[in-house]
CSV table of C-alpha atoms in Angstrom, one decimal:
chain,number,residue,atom,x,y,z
A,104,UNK,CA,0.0,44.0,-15.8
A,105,UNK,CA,0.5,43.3,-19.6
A,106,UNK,CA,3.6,41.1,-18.4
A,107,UNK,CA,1.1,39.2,-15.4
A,108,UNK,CA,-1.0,38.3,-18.0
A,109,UNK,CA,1.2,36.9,-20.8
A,110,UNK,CA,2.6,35.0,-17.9
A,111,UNK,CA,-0.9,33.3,-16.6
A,112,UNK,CA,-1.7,33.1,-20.7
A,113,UNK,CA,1.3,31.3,-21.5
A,114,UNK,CA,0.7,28.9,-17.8
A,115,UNK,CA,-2.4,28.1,-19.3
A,116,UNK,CA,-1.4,26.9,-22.6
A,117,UNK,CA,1.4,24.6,-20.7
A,118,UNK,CA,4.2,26.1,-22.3
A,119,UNK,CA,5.9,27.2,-19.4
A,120,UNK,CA,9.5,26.3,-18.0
A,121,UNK,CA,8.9,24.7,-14.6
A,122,UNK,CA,11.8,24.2,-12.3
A,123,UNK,CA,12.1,20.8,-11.1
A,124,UNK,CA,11.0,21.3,-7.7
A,125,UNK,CA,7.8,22.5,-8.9
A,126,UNK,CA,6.8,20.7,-11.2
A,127,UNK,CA,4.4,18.3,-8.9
A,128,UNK,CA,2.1,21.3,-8.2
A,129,UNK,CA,1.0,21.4,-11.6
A,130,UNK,CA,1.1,17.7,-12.4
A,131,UNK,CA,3.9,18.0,-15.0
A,132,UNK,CA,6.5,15.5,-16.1
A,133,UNK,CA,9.2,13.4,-14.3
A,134,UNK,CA,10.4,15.2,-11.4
A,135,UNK,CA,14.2,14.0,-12.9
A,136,UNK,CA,13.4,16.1,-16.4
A,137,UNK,CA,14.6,19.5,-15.3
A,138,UNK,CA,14.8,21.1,-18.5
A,139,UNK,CA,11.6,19.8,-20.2
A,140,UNK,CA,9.3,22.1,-21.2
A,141,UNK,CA,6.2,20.8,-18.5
A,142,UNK,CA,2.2,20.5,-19.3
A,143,UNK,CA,0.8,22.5,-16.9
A,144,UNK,CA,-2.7,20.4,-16.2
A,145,UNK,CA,-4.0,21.0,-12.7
A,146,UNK,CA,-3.4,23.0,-10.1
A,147,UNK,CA,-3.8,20.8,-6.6
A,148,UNK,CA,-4.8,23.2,-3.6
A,149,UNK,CA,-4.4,21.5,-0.4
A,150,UNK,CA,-6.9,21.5,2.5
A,151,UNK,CA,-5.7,23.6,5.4
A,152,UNK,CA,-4.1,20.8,8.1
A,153,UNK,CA,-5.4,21.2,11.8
A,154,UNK,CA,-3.1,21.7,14.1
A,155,UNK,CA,-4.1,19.3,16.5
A,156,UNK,CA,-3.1,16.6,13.8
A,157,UNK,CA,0.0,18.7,12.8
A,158,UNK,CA,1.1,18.2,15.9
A,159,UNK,CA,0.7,14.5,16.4
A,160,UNK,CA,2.7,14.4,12.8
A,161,UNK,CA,5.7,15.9,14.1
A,162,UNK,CA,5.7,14.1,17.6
A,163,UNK,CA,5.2,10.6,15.7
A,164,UNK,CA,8.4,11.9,13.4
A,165,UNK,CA,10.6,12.5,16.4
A,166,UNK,CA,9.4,9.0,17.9
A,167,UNK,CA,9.6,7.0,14.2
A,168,UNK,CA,13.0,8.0,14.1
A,169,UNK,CA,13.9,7.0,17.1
A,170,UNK,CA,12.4,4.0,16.5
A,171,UNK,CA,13.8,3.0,12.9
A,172,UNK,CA,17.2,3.3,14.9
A,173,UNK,CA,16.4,1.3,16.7
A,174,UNK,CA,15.4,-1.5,14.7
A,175,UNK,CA,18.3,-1.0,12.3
A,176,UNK,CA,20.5,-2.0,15.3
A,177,UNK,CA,18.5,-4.8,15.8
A,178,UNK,CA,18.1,-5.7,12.3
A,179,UNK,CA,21.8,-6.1,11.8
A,180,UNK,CA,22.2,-7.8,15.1
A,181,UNK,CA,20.6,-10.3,13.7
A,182,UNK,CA,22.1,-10.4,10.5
A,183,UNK,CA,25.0,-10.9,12.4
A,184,UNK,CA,24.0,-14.0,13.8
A,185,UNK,CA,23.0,-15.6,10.6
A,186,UNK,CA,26.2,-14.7,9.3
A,187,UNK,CA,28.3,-16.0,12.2
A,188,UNK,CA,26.3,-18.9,12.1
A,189,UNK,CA,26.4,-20.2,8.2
A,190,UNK,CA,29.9,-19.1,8.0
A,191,UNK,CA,32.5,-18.5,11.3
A,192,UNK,CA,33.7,-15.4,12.5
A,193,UNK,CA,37.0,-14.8,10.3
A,194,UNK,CA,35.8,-12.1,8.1
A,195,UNK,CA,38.1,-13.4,5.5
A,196,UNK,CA,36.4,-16.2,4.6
A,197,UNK,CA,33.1,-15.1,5.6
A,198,UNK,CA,31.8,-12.6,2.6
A,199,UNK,CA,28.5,-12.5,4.0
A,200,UNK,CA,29.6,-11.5,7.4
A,201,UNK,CA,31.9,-8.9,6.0
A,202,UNK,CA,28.9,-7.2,3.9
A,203,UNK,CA,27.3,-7.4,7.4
A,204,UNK,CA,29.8,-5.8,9.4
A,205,UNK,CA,30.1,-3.3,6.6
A,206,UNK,CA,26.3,-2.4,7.0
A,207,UNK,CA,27.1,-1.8,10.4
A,208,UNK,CA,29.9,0.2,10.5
A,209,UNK,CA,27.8,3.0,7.9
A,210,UNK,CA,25.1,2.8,10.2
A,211,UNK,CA,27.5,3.5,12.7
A,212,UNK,CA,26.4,0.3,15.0
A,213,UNK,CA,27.9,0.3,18.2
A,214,UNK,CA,30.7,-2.0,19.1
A,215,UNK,CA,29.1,-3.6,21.9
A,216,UNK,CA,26.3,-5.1,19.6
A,217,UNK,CA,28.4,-6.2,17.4
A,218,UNK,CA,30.0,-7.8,20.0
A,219,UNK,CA,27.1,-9.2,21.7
A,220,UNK,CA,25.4,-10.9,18.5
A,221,UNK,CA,29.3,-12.6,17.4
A,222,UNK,CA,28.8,-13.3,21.0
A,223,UNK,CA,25.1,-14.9,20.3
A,224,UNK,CA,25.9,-17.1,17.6
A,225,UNK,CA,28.2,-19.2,19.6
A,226,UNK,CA,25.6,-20.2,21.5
A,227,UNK,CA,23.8,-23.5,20.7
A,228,UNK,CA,20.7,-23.0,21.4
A,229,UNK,CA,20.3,-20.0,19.6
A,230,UNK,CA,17.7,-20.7,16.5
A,231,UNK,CA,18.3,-19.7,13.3
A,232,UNK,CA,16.5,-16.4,12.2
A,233,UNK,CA,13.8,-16.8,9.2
A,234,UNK,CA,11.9,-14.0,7.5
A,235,UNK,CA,8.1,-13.3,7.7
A,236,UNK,CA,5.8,-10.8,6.3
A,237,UNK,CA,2.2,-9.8,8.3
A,238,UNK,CA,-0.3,-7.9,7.0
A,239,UNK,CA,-3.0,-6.3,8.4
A,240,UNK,CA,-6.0,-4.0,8.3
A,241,UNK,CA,-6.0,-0.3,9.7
A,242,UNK,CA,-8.4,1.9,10.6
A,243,UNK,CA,-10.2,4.3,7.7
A,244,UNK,CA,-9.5,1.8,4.9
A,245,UNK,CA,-5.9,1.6,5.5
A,246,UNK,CA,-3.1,-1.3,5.6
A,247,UNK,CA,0.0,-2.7,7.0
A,248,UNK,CA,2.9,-4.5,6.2
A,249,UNK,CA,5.4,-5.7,9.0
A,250,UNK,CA,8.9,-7.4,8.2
A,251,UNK,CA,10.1,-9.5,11.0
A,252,UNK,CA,13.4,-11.2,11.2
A,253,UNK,CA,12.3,-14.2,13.9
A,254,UNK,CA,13.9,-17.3,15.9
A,255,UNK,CA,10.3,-18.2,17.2
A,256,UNK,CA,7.4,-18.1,14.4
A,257,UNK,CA,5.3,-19.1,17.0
A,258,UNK,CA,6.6,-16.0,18.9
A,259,UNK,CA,6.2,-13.6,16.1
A,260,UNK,CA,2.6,-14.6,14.9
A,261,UNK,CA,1.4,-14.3,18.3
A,262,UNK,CA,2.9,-10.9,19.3
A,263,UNK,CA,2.2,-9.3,16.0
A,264,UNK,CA,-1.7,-10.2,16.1
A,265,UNK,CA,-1.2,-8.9,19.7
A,266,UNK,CA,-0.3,-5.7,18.8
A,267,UNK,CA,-2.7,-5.3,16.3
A,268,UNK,CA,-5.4,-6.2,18.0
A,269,UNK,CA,-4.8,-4.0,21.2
A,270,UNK,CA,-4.9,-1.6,18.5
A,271,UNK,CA,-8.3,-2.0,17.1
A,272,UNK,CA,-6.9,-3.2,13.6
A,273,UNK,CA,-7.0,-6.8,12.2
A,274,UNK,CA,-4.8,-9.4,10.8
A,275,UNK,CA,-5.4,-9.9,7.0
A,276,UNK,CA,-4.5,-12.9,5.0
A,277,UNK,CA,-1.6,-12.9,2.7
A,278,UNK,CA,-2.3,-10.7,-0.4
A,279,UNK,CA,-5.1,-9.0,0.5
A,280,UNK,CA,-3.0,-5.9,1.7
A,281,UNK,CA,0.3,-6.0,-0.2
A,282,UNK,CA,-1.1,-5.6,-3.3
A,283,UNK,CA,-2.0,-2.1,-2.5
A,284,UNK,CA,2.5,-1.9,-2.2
A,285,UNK,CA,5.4,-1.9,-4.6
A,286,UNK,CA,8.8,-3.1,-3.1
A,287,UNK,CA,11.4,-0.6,-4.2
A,288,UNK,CA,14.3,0.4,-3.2
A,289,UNK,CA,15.1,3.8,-1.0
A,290,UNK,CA,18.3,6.1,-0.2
A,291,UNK,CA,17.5,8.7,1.6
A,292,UNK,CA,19.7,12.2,1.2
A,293,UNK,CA,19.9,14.4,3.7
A,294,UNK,CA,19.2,18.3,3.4
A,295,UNK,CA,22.5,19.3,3.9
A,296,UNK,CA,22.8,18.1,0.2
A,297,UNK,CA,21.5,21.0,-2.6
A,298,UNK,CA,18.3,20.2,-4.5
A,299,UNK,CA,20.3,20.2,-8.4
A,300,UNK,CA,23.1,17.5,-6.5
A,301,UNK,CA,20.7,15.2,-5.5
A,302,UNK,CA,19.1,15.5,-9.1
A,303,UNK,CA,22.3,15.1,-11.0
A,304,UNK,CA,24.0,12.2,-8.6
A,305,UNK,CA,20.4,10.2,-8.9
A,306,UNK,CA,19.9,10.5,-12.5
A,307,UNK,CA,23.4,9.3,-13.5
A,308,UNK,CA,22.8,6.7,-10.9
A,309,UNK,CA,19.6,5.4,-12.7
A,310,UNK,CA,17.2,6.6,-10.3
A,311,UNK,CA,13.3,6.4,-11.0
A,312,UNK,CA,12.0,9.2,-8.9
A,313,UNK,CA,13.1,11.7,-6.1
A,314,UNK,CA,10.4,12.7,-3.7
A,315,UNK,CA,11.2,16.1,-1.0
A,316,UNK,CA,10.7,14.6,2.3
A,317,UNK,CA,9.2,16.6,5.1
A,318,UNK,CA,10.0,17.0,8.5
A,319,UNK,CA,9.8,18.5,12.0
A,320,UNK,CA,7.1,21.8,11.8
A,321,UNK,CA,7.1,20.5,8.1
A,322,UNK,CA,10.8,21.8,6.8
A,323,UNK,CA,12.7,19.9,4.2
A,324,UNK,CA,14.3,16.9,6.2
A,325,UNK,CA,15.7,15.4,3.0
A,326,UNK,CA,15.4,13.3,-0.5
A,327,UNK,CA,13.9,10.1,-0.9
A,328,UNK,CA,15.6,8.4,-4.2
A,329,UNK,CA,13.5,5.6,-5.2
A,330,UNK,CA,14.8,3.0,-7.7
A,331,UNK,CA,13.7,-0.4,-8.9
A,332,UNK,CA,15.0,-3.7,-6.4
A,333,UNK,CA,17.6,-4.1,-9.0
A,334,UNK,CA,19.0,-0.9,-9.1
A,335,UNK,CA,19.6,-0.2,-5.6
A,336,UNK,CA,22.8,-1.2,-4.7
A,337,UNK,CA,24.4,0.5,-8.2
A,338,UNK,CA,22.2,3.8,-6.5
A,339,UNK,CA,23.1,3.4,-3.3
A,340,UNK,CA,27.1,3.1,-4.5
A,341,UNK,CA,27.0,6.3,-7.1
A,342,UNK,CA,25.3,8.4,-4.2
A,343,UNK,CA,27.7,7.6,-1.6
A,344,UNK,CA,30.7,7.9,-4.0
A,345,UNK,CA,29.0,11.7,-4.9
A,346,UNK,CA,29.7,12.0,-0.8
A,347,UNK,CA,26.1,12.6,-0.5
A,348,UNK,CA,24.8,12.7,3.2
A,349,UNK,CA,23.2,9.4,3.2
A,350,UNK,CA,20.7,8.3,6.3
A,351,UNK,CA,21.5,4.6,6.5
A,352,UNK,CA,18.3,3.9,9.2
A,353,UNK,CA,15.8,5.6,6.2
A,354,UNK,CA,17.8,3.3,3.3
A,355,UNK,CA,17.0,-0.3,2.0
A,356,UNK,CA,14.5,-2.1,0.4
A,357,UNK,CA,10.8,-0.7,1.0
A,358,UNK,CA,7.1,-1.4,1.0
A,359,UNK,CA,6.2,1.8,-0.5
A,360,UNK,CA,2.2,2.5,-1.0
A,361,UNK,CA,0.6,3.0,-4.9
A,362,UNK,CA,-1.5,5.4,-3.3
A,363,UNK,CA,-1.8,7.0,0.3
A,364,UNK,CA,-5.2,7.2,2.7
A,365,UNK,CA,-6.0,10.1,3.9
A,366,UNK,CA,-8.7,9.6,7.2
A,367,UNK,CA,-10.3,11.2,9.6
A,368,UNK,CA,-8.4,12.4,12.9
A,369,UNK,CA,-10.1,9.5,14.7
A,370,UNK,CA,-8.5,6.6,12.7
A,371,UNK,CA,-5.4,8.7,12.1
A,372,UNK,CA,-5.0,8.2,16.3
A,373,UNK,CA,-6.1,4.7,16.1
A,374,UNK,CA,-3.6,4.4,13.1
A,375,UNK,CA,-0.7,5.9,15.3
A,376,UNK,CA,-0.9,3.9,17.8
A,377,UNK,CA,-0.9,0.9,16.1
A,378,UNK,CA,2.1,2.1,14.8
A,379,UNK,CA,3.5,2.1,18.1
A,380,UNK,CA,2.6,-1.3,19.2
A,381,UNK,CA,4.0,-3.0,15.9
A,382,UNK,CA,7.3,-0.8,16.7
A,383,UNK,CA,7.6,-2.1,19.8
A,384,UNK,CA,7.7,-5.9,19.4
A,385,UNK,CA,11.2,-6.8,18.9
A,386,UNK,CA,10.7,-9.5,15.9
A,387,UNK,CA,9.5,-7.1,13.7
A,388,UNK,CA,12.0,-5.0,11.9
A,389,UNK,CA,10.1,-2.5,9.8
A,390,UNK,CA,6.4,-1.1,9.5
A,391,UNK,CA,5.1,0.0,6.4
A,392,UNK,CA,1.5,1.9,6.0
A,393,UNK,CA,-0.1,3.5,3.1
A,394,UNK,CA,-2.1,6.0,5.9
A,395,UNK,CA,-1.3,9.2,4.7
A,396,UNK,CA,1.3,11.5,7.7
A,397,UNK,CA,2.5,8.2,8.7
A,398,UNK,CA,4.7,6.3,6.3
């Protein structure tokens, strides 16, 4: 008992060692600093989750994945194409095509794409591709950000607001929702990867934060390094040169929210959904949300 308590004193004073994977239950220090000494400040209890809404997270998890697939095929398709198109098909005098076709061959692509897309930019009536960024509003206070890679603007604009619509949300002007985002870069790690590796690799690689990501019935899925848009390709190197198991389709340059909102099981549905339709229109090439269970 006299041991229990000295422990609990000591917790309570802050002066306790805190592994590193611990430390965001009591509010402590970087999550990098393992061997800090970490303030103990608050303890956060979380609500109990329905399981109705439990659920619904791990169904959306297995569709979102298929679905960011997805859209990393299509993605680099059309990179592809705006490679062929500025620069030829001989890789050797095409750097930007070759960075491409590097892309596609870690996020193991197949062939036939590839194909099909050199195949594409021959053709002469194939538009060049522009980017565009919509935002929009969600239900219970929440927003979106959409990334499209588009031929048609016209086309894009008009299937987007579609979508969103359809869903009960609504378009938002430029601004009003991205300032509630930070771009950063991601690498996702794989679980097959120990907890101290992941630490040791993303530190020496100049990483600003690793967050534990969840997955189906809630187990450890993997490690989400974050890093600053400058740092991401020196990150993204030192990982894979640590032969860390990277996830290619969960990498890149993000929208990540400042803060996540949590909502009612109503607009969570709502939410979903939407999430669904913007996935679905082929322009658009990535969905971000600050709605808590579905970024």
């Amino acid at each position: 008992m006299a041991v229990a308590l000295s422990f609990f004193h000591h917790l309570a004073l802050g002066t306790v060692q805190r592994p590193a994977s611990l430390h965001r239950l009591f509010g402590g220090e970087c999550l990098l600093h393992r061997s800090r000494i970490i303030q103990c400040r608050h303890l956060k209890v979380m609500p109990p989750v329905c399981m109705g809404r439990r659920s619904s997270k791990i169904a959306t998890r297995k569709n979102s994945q298929d679905a960011r697939k997805s859209k990393l095929y299509g993605k680099i398709g059309k990179l592809i194409v705006q490679a062929v198109k500025a620069g030829g098909t001989d890789i050797t005098g095409n750097a930007r095509l070759r960075d491409v076709l590097k892309q596609a061959q870690q996020a193991s692509v197949p062939k036939d794409i590839i194909d099909r897309n050199i195949s594409r930019a021959a053709d002469k009536s194939q538009a060049d591709f522009q980017e565009v960024t919509y935002e929009a509003y969600g239900a219970g206070g929440t927003g979106f950000v959409m990334e499209c890679l588009t031929d048609n603007l016209n086309r894009s604009a008009s299937e987007v607001r579609a979508a969103v619509q359809k869903a009960g949300g609504k378009m938002a002007d430029p601004g009003s929702v991205m300032f509630n985002f930070q771009r950063q870069g991601q690498v996702f790690v794989s679980a097959e990867a120990s907890e101290d590796q992941v630490f040791d690799v993303a530190t020496d690689a100049g990483a600003d934060d690793v967050l534990p990501a969840a997955g189906e019935n809630d187990r450890l899925e993997g490690y989400k390094v974050m890093t600053d848009l400058t740092n991401y390709a020196e990150l993204y190197r030192g990982l894979h040169a640590a032969s860390l198991p990277l996830k290619d389709d969960r990498s890149g340059l993000m929208y990540t929210p400042l803060a996540v909102v949590e909502c009612d099981d109503q607009a969570y549905d709502q939410n979903e959904q939407m999430m669904e339709r913007l996935l679905a229109v082929d322009d658009i090439d990535a969905v971000h949300t600050n709605c808590a269970g579905l970024g």
